[in-house]
GROMACS .gro file of C-alpha atoms in nm:
model
  496
    1MET     CA    1  11.207   0.256  11.861
    2LYS     CA    2  11.343   0.530  12.089
    3LYS     CA    3  11.114   0.675  12.355
    4GLN     CA    4  11.107   1.025  12.203
    5GLU     CA    5  11.018   0.885  11.863
    6ARG     CA    6  10.727   0.695  12.022
    7ILE     CA    7  10.603   1.017  12.181
    8ASP     CA    8  10.635   1.218  11.860
    9ARG     CA    9  10.438   0.961  11.661
   10LEU     CA   10  10.177   0.941  11.935
   11ARG     CA   11  10.137   1.320  11.932
   12GLU     CA   12  10.076   1.318  11.556
   13ARG     CA   13   9.818   1.041  11.588
   14ILE     CA   14   9.635   1.240  11.855
   15ARG     CA   15   9.628   1.553  11.637
   16LYS     CA   16   9.479   1.348  11.355
   17GLN     CA   17   9.218   1.191  11.582
   18LEU     CA   18   9.110   1.528  11.727
   19LYS     CA   19   8.996   1.622  11.376
   20LYS     CA   20   8.826   1.288  11.311
   21TRP     CA   21   8.637   1.290  11.643
   22ASP     CA   22   8.553   1.664  11.632
   23VAL     CA   23   8.717   1.724  11.970
   24PRO     CA   24   8.885   2.063  12.036
   25SER     CA   25   9.173   1.948  12.259
   26VAL     CA   26   9.316   1.704  12.509
   27SER     CA   27   9.540   1.729  12.812
   28ILE     CA   28   9.783   1.437  12.841
   29CYS     CA   29  10.063   1.317  13.064
   30ILE     CA   30  10.262   0.993  13.047
   31ILE     CA   31  10.488   0.855  13.322
   32LYS     CA   32  10.729   0.565  13.265
   33ASP     CA   33  10.971   0.441  13.532
   34HIS     CA   34  10.941   0.760  13.741
   35GLU     CA   35  11.006   0.982  13.438
   36VAL     CA   36  10.749   1.222  13.294
   37CYS     CA   37  10.774   1.140  12.923
   38MET     CA   38  10.499   1.376  12.816
   39ALA     CA   39  10.292   1.649  12.982
   40GLU     CA   40  10.117   1.889  12.750
   41GLY     CA   41   9.797   2.010  12.589
   42ILE     CA   42   9.720   1.928  12.228
   43GLY     CA   43   9.464   2.128  12.030
   44GLN     CA   44   9.266   2.433  12.130
   45ARG     CA   45   9.133   2.494  12.480
   46ASP     CA   46   8.921   2.779  12.340
   47GLN     CA   47   8.820   2.703  11.985
   48GLU     CA   48   8.641   3.031  11.915
   49ALA     CA   49   8.944   3.239  12.019
   50GLY     CA   50   9.193   2.991  11.873
   51ILE     CA   51   9.387   2.956  12.202
   52SER     CA   52   9.602   2.643  12.234
   53ALA     CA   53   9.606   2.417  12.539
   54ASP     CA   54   9.929   2.360  12.733
   55ALA     CA   55  10.058   2.155  13.026
   56GLU     CA   56   9.896   2.390  13.280
   57THR     CA   57   9.552   2.418  13.115
   58LEU     CA   58   9.278   2.311  13.357
   59TYR     CA   59   9.023   2.044  13.264
   60GLN     CA   60   8.747   1.905  13.485
   61ILE     CA   61   8.841   1.546  13.569
   62ALA     CA   62   8.493   1.460  13.705
   63SER     CA   63   8.473   1.108  13.853
   64CYS     CA   64   8.850   1.063  13.843
   65THR     CA   65   8.812   1.263  14.167
   66LYS     CA   66   8.682   0.945  14.332
   67ALA     CA   67   9.035   0.803  14.357
   68PHE     CA   68   9.142   1.117  14.547
   69THR     CA   69   8.848   1.076  14.786
   70ALA     CA   70   8.944   0.713  14.850
   71ALA     CA   71   9.305   0.820  14.910
   72ALA     CA   72   9.183   1.084  15.158
   73VAL     CA   73   9.002   0.812  15.353
   74ALA     CA   74   9.320   0.601  15.348
   75MET     CA   75   9.517   0.897  15.486
   76LEU     CA   76   9.279   0.927  15.780
   77ALA     CA   77   9.315   0.553  15.839
   78THR     CA   78   9.694   0.593  15.824
   79GLU     CA   79   9.667   0.859  16.095
   80GLY     CA   80   9.461   0.618  16.308
   81LYS     CA   81   9.152   0.839  16.294
   82LEU     CA   82   8.923   0.581  16.138
   83ASP     CA   83   8.893   0.208  16.081
   84MET     CA   84   8.786   0.131  15.725
   85ASP     CA   85   8.597  -0.178  15.845
   86ARG     CA   86   8.386  -0.008  16.111
   87PRO     CA   87   8.029   0.093  16.020
   88VAL     CA   88   7.997   0.448  15.892
   89ARG     CA   89   7.727   0.509  16.154
   90ASP     CA   90   7.995   0.482  16.423
   91TYR     CA   91   8.142   0.807  16.286
   92ILE     CA   92   7.820   0.978  16.173
   93PRO     CA   93   7.552   0.892  16.434
   94SER     CA   94   7.275   1.061  16.235
   95PHE     CA   95   7.345   0.849  15.925
   96ARG     CA   96   7.039   0.657  15.802
   97LEU     CA   97   6.960   0.457  15.489
   98HIS     CA   98   6.622   0.321  15.381
   99ASP     CA   99   6.724  -0.021  15.516
  100GLU     CA  100   6.813  -0.052  15.886
  101TYR     CA  101   7.044  -0.353  15.840
  102ALA     CA  102   7.240  -0.168  15.574
  103THR     CA  103   7.258   0.138  15.798
  104ALA     CA  104   7.403  -0.064  16.084
  105HIS     CA  105   7.658  -0.266  15.884
  106LEU     CA  106   7.788  -0.075  15.582
  107THR     CA  107   8.151   0.041  15.608
  108ILE     CA  108   8.339   0.305  15.413
  109ARG     CA  109   8.493   0.030  15.199
  110ASP     CA  110   8.144  -0.071  15.091
  111PHE     CA  111   8.065   0.281  14.975
  112LEU     CA  112   8.400   0.342  14.808
  113SER     CA  113   8.359   0.017  14.610
  114HIS     CA  114   7.995   0.080  14.511
  115ARG     CA  115   7.867  -0.235  14.679
  116SER     CA  116   7.630  -0.065  14.924
  117GLY     CA  117   7.307  -0.158  14.745
  118LEU     CA  118   7.235   0.208  14.661
  119PRO     CA  119   7.153   0.262  14.293
  120ARG     CA  120   7.236   0.589  14.117
  121HIS     CA  121   6.920   0.784  14.215
  122GLU     CA  122   7.088   1.048  13.995
  123TYR     CA  123   6.798   1.288  13.987
  124ALA     CA  124   6.761   1.289  14.363
  125TRP     CA  125   7.068   1.521  14.361
  126TYR     CA  126   7.148   1.638  14.007
  127GLY     CA  127   7.021   1.993  13.960
  128THR     CA  128   6.813   1.989  14.279
  129GLY     CA  129   6.990   2.261  14.477
  130PHE     CA  130   6.982   2.043  14.789
  131SER     CA  131   7.274   2.095  15.030
  132ARG     CA  132   7.500   1.813  15.152
  133ASP     CA  133   7.315   1.798  15.482
  134GLU     CA  134   6.982   1.777  15.300
  135LEU     CA  135   7.105   1.503  15.069
  136MET     CA  136   7.240   1.304  15.363
  137GLY     CA  137   6.902   1.339  15.534
  138HIS     CA  138   6.723   1.220  15.220
  139LEU     CA  139   6.914   0.890  15.210
  140LYS     CA  140   6.659   0.730  15.442
  141ASP     CA  141   6.395   0.786  15.171
  142LEU     CA  142   6.592   0.638  14.879
  143TRP     CA  143   6.539   0.270  14.803
  144LEU     CA  144   6.822   0.021  14.798
  145THR     CA  145   6.790  -0.214  14.501
  146ALA     CA  146   7.029  -0.491  14.609
  147PRO     CA  147   7.147  -0.653  14.932
  148ILE     CA  148   7.469  -0.506  15.071
  149ARG     CA  149   7.795  -0.642  14.923
  150TYR     CA  150   7.591  -0.834  14.666
  151LYS     CA  151   7.669  -0.653  14.342
  152PHE     CA  152   7.831  -0.346  14.190
  153GLN     CA  153   7.600  -0.045  14.153
  154TYR     CA  154   7.772   0.280  14.061
  155SER     CA  155   7.628   0.573  14.257
  156ASN     CA  156   7.758   0.921  14.333
  157PHE     CA  157   7.567   0.900  14.662
  158ASN     CA  158   7.829   0.650  14.780
  159TYR     CA  159   8.091   0.923  14.750
  160LEU     CA  160   7.868   1.190  14.901
  161ILE     CA  161   7.874   0.966  15.209
  162ALA     CA  162   8.253   0.928  15.186
  163GLY     CA  163   8.294   1.305  15.173
  164GLU     CA  164   8.073   1.349  15.479
  165LEU     CA  165   8.278   1.086  15.663
  166ILE     CA  166   8.600   1.272  15.582
  167GLU     CA  167   8.450   1.593  15.722
  168ALA     CA  168   8.320   1.420  16.036
  169VAL     CA  169   8.653   1.253  16.115
  170SER     CA  170   8.894   1.530  16.012
  171GLY     CA  171   8.694   1.827  16.133
  172MET     CA  172   8.768   2.001  15.801
  173LYS     CA  173   8.558   2.083  15.497
  174PHE     CA  174   8.601   1.811  15.238
  175GLU     CA  175   8.745   2.051  14.980
  176ASP     CA  176   8.996   2.191  15.231
  177TYR     CA  177   9.109   1.843  15.334
  178LEU     CA  178   9.161   1.741  14.971
  179GLU     CA  179   9.358   2.055  14.893
  180GLN     CA  180   9.571   2.069  15.208
  181LYS     CA  181   9.638   1.696  15.255
  182ILE     CA  182   9.671   1.573  14.895
  183LEU     CA  183   9.695   1.839  14.624
  184LEU     CA  184   9.941   2.083  14.782
  185PRO     CA  185  10.170   1.820  14.938
  186LEU     CA  186  10.194   1.646  14.598
  187GLY     CA  187  10.283   1.974  14.429
  188MET     CA  188   9.954   1.993  14.240
  189THR     CA  189   9.950   2.370  14.273
  190HIS     CA  190   9.739   2.445  13.964
  191SER     CA  191   9.455   2.208  14.056
  192LYS     CA  192   9.123   2.331  14.193
  193VAL     CA  193   8.865   2.173  14.423
  194TYR     CA  194   8.583   2.422  14.370
  195ILE     CA  195   8.411   2.410  14.033
  196GLU     CA  196   8.374   2.789  14.051
  197ASP     CA  197   8.754   2.820  14.042
  198ILE     CA  198   8.788   2.665  13.697
  199ARG     CA  199   8.518   2.894  13.563
  200SER     CA  200   8.715   3.198  13.682
  201ALA     CA  201   9.061   3.065  13.584
  202ASP     CA  202   9.248   3.223  13.294
  203ASN     CA  203   9.412   2.905  13.163
  204LYS     CA  204   9.115   2.670  13.133
  205ALA     CA  205   8.966   2.451  12.864
  206LEU     CA  206   8.612   2.546  12.771
  207PRO     CA  207   8.345   2.273  12.771
  208TYR     CA  208   8.205   2.155  12.437
  209ASP     CA  209   7.949   1.914  12.298
  210HIS     CA  210   7.874   1.802  11.946
  211THR     CA  211   7.623   2.002  11.743
  212GLU     CA  212   7.339   1.772  11.846
  213GLU     CA  213   7.338   1.567  12.166
  214TYR     CA  214   7.429   1.199  12.133
  215THR     CA  215   7.592   1.246  11.792
  216MET     CA  216   7.959   1.251  11.686
  217GLU     CA  217   7.973   1.551  11.453
  218GLY     CA  218   8.022   1.924  11.501
  219ILE     CA  219   8.141   2.132  11.795
  220ARG     CA  220   7.945   2.381  12.007
  221GLN     CA  221   8.039   2.542  12.335
  222ILE     CA  222   7.821   2.458  12.637
  223ASP     CA  223   7.806   2.578  12.996
  224PHE     CA  224   8.018   2.445  13.280
  225TYR     CA  225   7.826   2.223  13.519
  226GLN     CA  226   7.702   2.416  13.820
  227SER     CA  227   7.491   2.295  14.110
  228PRO     CA  228   7.223   2.541  14.225
  229ALA     CA  229   7.355   2.482  14.579
  230GLU     CA  230   7.699   2.629  14.504
  231ASN     CA  231   7.788   2.971  14.641
  232ALA     CA  232   8.121   3.123  14.543
  233GLU     CA  233   8.116   3.395  14.810
  234SER     CA  234   8.069   3.154  15.100
  235ARG     CA  235   8.289   2.887  14.936
  236THR     CA  236   8.001   2.643  14.937
  237GLY     CA  237   8.098   2.375  14.688
  238ASP     CA  238   7.904   2.121  14.490
  239PRO     CA  239   7.718   1.899  14.740
  240THR     CA  240   7.856   1.588  14.563
  241ALA     CA  241   8.211   1.728  14.542
  242ALA     CA  242   8.365   1.402  14.668
  243ALA     CA  243   8.232   1.229  14.356
  244GLY     CA  244   8.377   1.470  14.100
  245CYS     CA  245   8.491   1.822  14.194
  246ILE     CA  246   8.857   1.839  14.088
  247SER     CA  247   8.990   2.039  13.795
  248SER     CA  248   9.351   1.965  13.702
  249CYS     CA  249   9.611   1.973  13.428
  250ALA     CA  250   9.870   1.746  13.268
  251GLN     CA  251  10.155   1.883  13.479
  252ASP     CA  252   9.974   1.821  13.809
  253MET     CA  253   9.823   1.487  13.718
  254ALA     CA  254  10.171   1.353  13.644
  255HIS     CA  255  10.242   1.392  14.018
  256TRP     CA  256   9.919   1.213  14.111
  257VAL     CA  257   9.980   0.915  13.881
  258GLU     CA  258  10.340   0.888  14.002
  259PHE     CA  259  10.219   0.888  14.365
  260MET     CA  260   9.959   0.616  14.295
  261MET     CA  261  10.224   0.389  14.144
  262GLY     CA  262  10.433   0.415  14.462
  263ASN     CA  263  10.404   0.281  14.816
  264GLY     CA  264  10.238   0.587  14.966
  265GLU     CA  265  10.558   0.783  15.020
  266TRP     CA  266  10.615   1.125  14.867
  267GLN     CA  267  10.937   1.323  14.902
  268GLY     CA  268  11.047   1.126  15.205
  269GLN     CA  269  10.715   1.138  15.391
  270GLN     CA  270  10.481   0.840  15.428
  271ARG     CA  271  10.145   0.990  15.330
  272ILE     CA  272   9.955   0.657  15.320
  273ARG     CA  273  10.059   0.324  15.473
  274PRO     CA  274  10.183   0.075  15.209
  275ASP     CA  275   9.915  -0.181  15.300
  276LEU     CA  276   9.644   0.081  15.251
  277MET     CA  277   9.795   0.184  14.917
  278ARG     CA  278   9.760  -0.178  14.808
  279LEU     CA  279   9.403  -0.186  14.943
  280LEU     CA  280   9.305   0.109  14.722
  281THR     CA  281   9.365  -0.104  14.412
  282THR     CA  282   9.258  -0.441  14.551
  283PRO     CA  283   8.939  -0.573  14.381
  284HIS     CA  284   8.635  -0.557  14.611
  285ILE     CA  285   8.349  -0.646  14.374
  286THR     CA  286   8.340  -0.796  14.025
  287LEU     CA  287   8.207  -0.629  13.710
  288ALA     CA  288   8.106  -0.780  13.380
  289ASP     CA  289   8.369  -0.763  13.107
  290SER     CA  290   8.295  -0.515  12.829
  291PRO     CA  291   8.291  -0.664  12.477
  292LEU     CA  292   8.418  -0.329  12.351
  293TYR     CA  293   8.753  -0.381  12.527
  294SER     CA  294   8.780  -0.762  12.522
  295PRO     CA  295   8.989  -0.972  12.487
  296GLN     CA  296   9.273  -0.730  12.557
  297ARG     CA  297   9.110  -0.599  12.878
  298THR     CA  298   8.928  -0.852  13.094
  299MET     CA  299   8.866  -0.965  13.456
  300ASN     CA  300   8.698  -0.635  13.544
  301SER     CA  301   8.644  -0.537  13.906
  302TYR     CA  302   8.610  -0.229  14.125
  303ALA     CA  303   8.846  -0.147  14.409
  304LEU     CA  304   8.835   0.180  14.608
  305GLY     CA  305   8.797   0.466  14.361
  306TRP     CA  306   8.962   0.259  14.088
  307GLN     CA  307   8.851  -0.006  13.843
  308VAL     CA  308   9.095  -0.294  13.811
  309HIS     CA  309   9.145  -0.512  13.504
  310SER     CA  310   9.386  -0.755  13.346
  311TYR     CA  311   9.529  -0.578  13.042
  312ARG     CA  312   9.730  -0.811  12.822
  313GLY     CA  313   9.827  -1.003  13.136
  314TYR     CA  314   9.921  -0.697  13.344
  315LYS     CA  315   9.728  -0.543  13.633
  316MET     CA  316   9.561  -0.225  13.508
  317CYS     CA  317   9.409   0.036  13.740
  318GLU     CA  318   9.189   0.300  13.575
  319HIS     CA  319   8.893   0.530  13.619
  320GLY     CA  320   8.698   0.750  13.384
  321GLY     CA  321   8.511   1.073  13.441
  322ASN     CA  322   8.239   1.263  13.255
  323ILE     CA  323   8.087   1.599  13.335
  324ASN     CA  324   7.931   1.866  13.114
  325GLY     CA  325   8.181   1.919  12.831
  326PHE     CA  326   8.467   1.703  12.963
  327SER     CA  327   8.564   1.333  12.932
  328THR     CA  328   8.863   1.203  13.129
  329GLU     CA  329   9.057   0.881  13.180
  330THR     CA  330   9.338   0.801  13.427
  331ALA     CA  331   9.519   0.464  13.415
  332PHE     CA  332   9.838   0.291  13.523
  333LEU     CA  333  10.007  -0.048  13.497
  334PRO     CA  334  10.197  -0.068  13.829
  335GLU     CA  335  10.411  -0.367  13.730
  336LEU     CA  336  10.552  -0.170  13.437
  337GLY     CA  337  10.572   0.170  13.605
  338LEU     CA  338  10.357   0.305  13.324
  339GLY     CA  339  10.084   0.562  13.384
  340VAL     CA  340   9.876   0.797  13.171
  341PHE     CA  341   9.616   1.072  13.212
  342VAL     CA  342   9.400   1.211  12.931
  343SER     CA  343   9.119   1.466  12.947
  344ALA     CA  344   8.923   1.597  12.648
  345ASN     CA  345   8.705   1.908  12.651
  346MET     CA  346   8.417   1.728  12.481
  347ASN     CA  347   8.103   1.580  12.630
  348VAL     CA  348   8.076   1.199  12.647
  349THR     CA  349   8.360   1.106  12.412
  350LEU     CA  350   8.557   0.781  12.420
  351LEU     CA  351   8.855   0.953  12.259
  352ALA     CA  352   9.023   0.986  12.600
  353ASP     CA  353   8.989   0.607  12.645
  354ALA     CA  354   9.124   0.543  12.295
  355ILE     CA  355   9.432   0.760  12.359
  356VAL     CA  356   9.499   0.580  12.689
  357MET     CA  357   9.481   0.240  12.515
  358ASP     CA  358   9.708   0.368  12.237
  359VAL     CA  359   9.964   0.484  12.495
  360LEU     CA  360   9.964   0.148  12.672
  361ASP     CA  361  10.004  -0.044  12.346
  362THR     CA  362  10.275   0.195  12.228
  363PHE     CA  363  10.489   0.112  12.532
  364LEU     CA  364  10.395  -0.258  12.518
  365ASP     CA  365  10.485  -0.280  12.147
  366GLN     CA  366  10.139  -0.412  12.062
  367ALA     CA  367   9.958  -0.333  11.737
  368ASP     CA  368   9.684  -0.596  11.703
  369THR     CA  369   9.394  -0.347  11.711
  370ASP     CA  370   9.316   0.014  11.619
  371TRP     CA  371   9.166   0.153  11.938
  372TYR     CA  372   9.062   0.475  11.766
  373ASP     CA  373   8.846   0.304  11.504
  374ARG     CA  374   8.720   0.050  11.757
  375LEU     CA  375   8.611   0.302  12.019
  376TYR     CA  376   8.479   0.551  11.764
  377GLN     CA  377   8.243   0.281  11.646
  378GLY     CA  378   8.162   0.195  12.008
  379ASN     CA  379   8.085   0.563  12.080
  380GLU     CA  380   7.851   0.576  11.780
  381GLU     CA  381   7.672   0.258  11.885
  382MET     CA  382   7.633   0.390  12.241
  383PHE     CA  383   7.471   0.709  12.111
  384ASP     CA  384   7.253   0.512  11.869
  385SER     CA  385   7.122   0.298  12.156
  386VAL     CA  386   7.038   0.604  12.368
  387ARG     CA  387   6.851   0.773  12.085
  388ALA     CA  388   6.670   0.448  12.001
  389ALA     CA  389   6.564   0.396  12.361
  390PHE     CA  390   6.399   0.736  12.377
  391ALA     CA  391   6.260   0.723  12.025
  392ALA     CA  392   6.093   0.384  12.080
  393PRO     CA  393   5.804   0.513  12.297
  394ALA     CA  394   5.704   0.761  12.027
  395GLU     CA  395   5.679   0.478  11.777
  396GLN     CA  396   5.472   0.274  12.023
  397ALA     CA  397   5.214   0.542  12.100
  398VAL     CA  398   4.852   0.426  12.081
  399SER     CA  399   4.688   0.635  11.812
  400ASN     CA  400   4.359   0.827  11.841
  401THR     CA  401   4.378   0.873  12.220
  402HIS     CA  402   4.353   1.190  12.425
  403PRO     CA  403   4.411   1.301  12.787
  404SER     CA  404   4.140   1.197  13.032
  405HIS     CA  405   4.114   1.543  13.190
  406PRO     CA  406   4.130   1.909  13.090
  407MET     CA  407   4.490   2.045  13.099
  408ALA     CA  408   4.413   2.248  13.412
  409ASP     CA  409   4.357   1.928  13.612
  410TYR     CA  410   4.721   1.822  13.565
  411VAL     CA  411   4.857   2.149  13.701
  412GLY     CA  412   5.017   2.151  14.046
  413ASP     CA  413   5.316   2.047  14.256
  414TYR     CA  414   5.392   1.676  14.297
  415GLU     CA  415   5.620   1.548  14.573
  416ARG     CA  416   5.816   1.239  14.670
  417PRO     CA  417   6.043   1.204  14.976
  418GLY     CA  418   6.409   1.227  14.876
  419TYR     CA  419   6.341   1.416  14.552
  420ARG     CA  420   6.274   1.776  14.455
  421ARG     CA  421   5.915   1.851  14.369
  422VAL     CA  422   5.780   1.830  14.013
  423ARG     CA  423   5.582   2.136  13.907
  424ILE     CA  424   5.334   2.110  13.620
  425GLU     CA  425   5.215   2.433  13.462
  426LYS     CA  426   4.965   2.507  13.186
  427THR     CA  427   5.080   2.697  12.877
  428GLU     CA  428   4.912   2.810  12.558
  429LYS     CA  429   5.040   2.495  12.385
  430GLY     CA  430   4.960   2.251  12.666
  431LEU     CA  431   5.175   2.154  12.966
  432ARG     CA  432   5.518   2.246  13.094
  433MET     CA  433   5.726   2.067  13.361
  434ASP     CA  434   5.971   2.225  13.606
  435PHE     CA  435   6.196   1.962  13.763
  436ASN     CA  436   6.544   1.995  13.915
  437SER     CA  437   6.604   2.337  13.759
  438PHE     CA  438   6.511   2.208  13.413
  439ILE     CA  439   6.200   2.351  13.247
  440VAL     CA  440   6.066   2.150  12.952
  441ASP     CA  441   5.745   2.146  12.752
  442LEU     CA  442   5.538   1.827  12.743
  443THR     CA  443   5.380   1.683  12.430
  444HIS     CA  444   5.087   1.442  12.446
  445HIS     CA  445   5.193   1.084  12.379
  446HIS     CA  446   4.882   0.875  12.449
  447TYR     CA  447   4.614   0.854  12.719
  448ASP     CA  448   4.758   1.034  13.026
  449THR     CA  449   5.121   0.998  12.916
  450PHE     CA  450   5.325   1.287  12.778
  451VAL     CA  451   5.684   1.314  12.652
  452THR     CA  452   5.946   1.579  12.723
  453GLU     CA  453   6.044   1.814  12.443
  454GLY     CA  454   6.363   1.926  12.614
  455VAL     CA  455   6.659   1.771  12.794
  456ILE     CA  456   6.662   1.699  13.169
  457GLY     CA  457   7.025   1.659  13.275
  458GLU     CA  458   7.156   1.362  13.081
  459LEU     CA  459   6.807   1.243  12.989
  460PRO     CA  460   6.743   1.329  12.623
  461VAL     CA  461   6.421   1.445  12.460
  462GLY     CA  462   6.141   1.187  12.477
  463LEU     CA  463   6.125   1.097  12.848
  464LEU     CA  464   5.782   0.952  12.927
  465VAL     CA  465   5.584   1.142  13.192
  466THR     CA  466   5.273   0.953  13.305
  467PHE     CA  467   4.989   1.088  13.520
  468GLY     CA  468   4.771   0.866  13.739
  469MET     CA  469   4.427   0.899  13.898
  470ASP     CA  470   4.297   0.822  14.245
  471PRO     CA  471   3.980   0.609  14.297
  472GLU     CA  472   3.767   0.924  14.260
  473GLY     CA  473   3.908   0.986  13.915
  474MET     CA  474   4.117   1.290  14.014
  475ILE     CA  475   4.474   1.334  13.883
  476ARG     CA  476   4.695   1.251  14.182
  477THR     CA  477   5.035   1.124  14.064
  478VAL     CA  478   5.301   1.175  13.801
  479SER     CA  479   5.575   0.919  13.735
  480MET     CA  480   5.899   0.907  13.536
  481LYS     CA  481   6.169   0.644  13.489
  482LEU     CA  482   6.473   0.844  13.595
  483GLY     CA  483   6.728   0.564  13.580
  484SER     CA  484   6.808   0.239  13.406
  485GLU     CA  485   6.915   0.037  13.710
  486GLU     CA  486   6.763  -0.305  13.753
  487GLY     CA  487   6.505  -0.296  14.032
  488LEU     CA  488   6.453   0.080  14.019
  489GLY     CA  489   6.120   0.139  13.849
  490PRO     CA  490   5.948   0.469  13.770
  491ILE     CA  491   5.970   0.730  14.045
  492VAL     CA  492   5.618   0.830  14.153
  493PHE     CA  493   5.539   1.182  14.277
  494THR     CA  494   5.209   1.260  14.453
  495LYS     CA  495   5.012   1.582  14.412
  496LYS     CA  496   5.010   1.813  14.714
   0.00000   0.00000   0.00000
């Protein structure tokens, strides 16, 4: 089958799947043997206005930014400004983690490969309004849940640290370094490094979610993600920009994928040393294989800003990204000179992954599985498990119980080092919680435990909020399980 015929059939399949998955549009580019075979938008970037996406339509690529951050570190190493195996503290003297040994020994490679021992601690930054400096200062208060270099634990804090290292070594703001040293030299002139810039852009995809969270049907527009710490006038970006700030398009991402499949040279200039280019995609820590992708994709590991797999016997480098209203996947098979980027303007959808797998199999002449059906079912099961996890406590409530104190006794501010305070207020109906810019009502569950009626970030309705007493019987603490990592129990806040 001729290449153009492959692309035409692929395009028709994607159009069909957009309808099945209830996804407004995707941005896609495909590179094969240094040729851009496809770079376009398919579907509608603005569903309400009926505006189609094109090759220059901006989508937020979220955690696919991590590969750019790792490349920025490699550029500084190429220039001789840092050694990737020296402790980060050598470059940032004020740097402190909760564990002194980890503080003294962790290198930038450890953070870029998520083997630092830091768990997600997602709600120590998400929605808090803390600045980068404040978040860096809070690291000393956040528990590590594994020895260093012991196991993979994905955490955006690892890339916050990488961004701070880039600023310390280069003397430039992280966003400026990314733009001036990577995006513009690669000809990625449409791409943005400030989230505010996609919100104000004319040719942008709007963010969408399904009608109800953690379901697969319906389409509703939602807001772009915005950190309370951002300030457009002062060009203060998202504090965790190094973990996921870039907005890009099919046309620009074709340049990025082409660069990553090379030896670090671009238009006659060696941007990154060849040995460091290889290091970026060299496995550093193993991951468990996912049954959803096996046996075609196995031997999972994490390198520096990239996951690495064996896909049908070929080395596969890939990374996904999710942020409010966008799901993205970037992948390449270096031995075959085959690369692909897909971004969908839909929250938490595996359609981008399915399209990537379809592209790879199209060029490999493989047809032993239907990735669309397979990952659609996987997406449904993932949502089912989330809903079940938060519905289970309601079914397990002890009946005929009541709070131990009058509602007024629960009111107050509760604090924990490293986190934003939790504020409990009394309402006509009962209690309300203000946490990380999210305000949700609380419904009594049993005893001194309540459940949230609204969403907190990515935590759905039904989060357990438990109050505790001191020896005198006074309400003194409130605790919530804000993550699923092994070893990270409920986070306890103490009343002021």
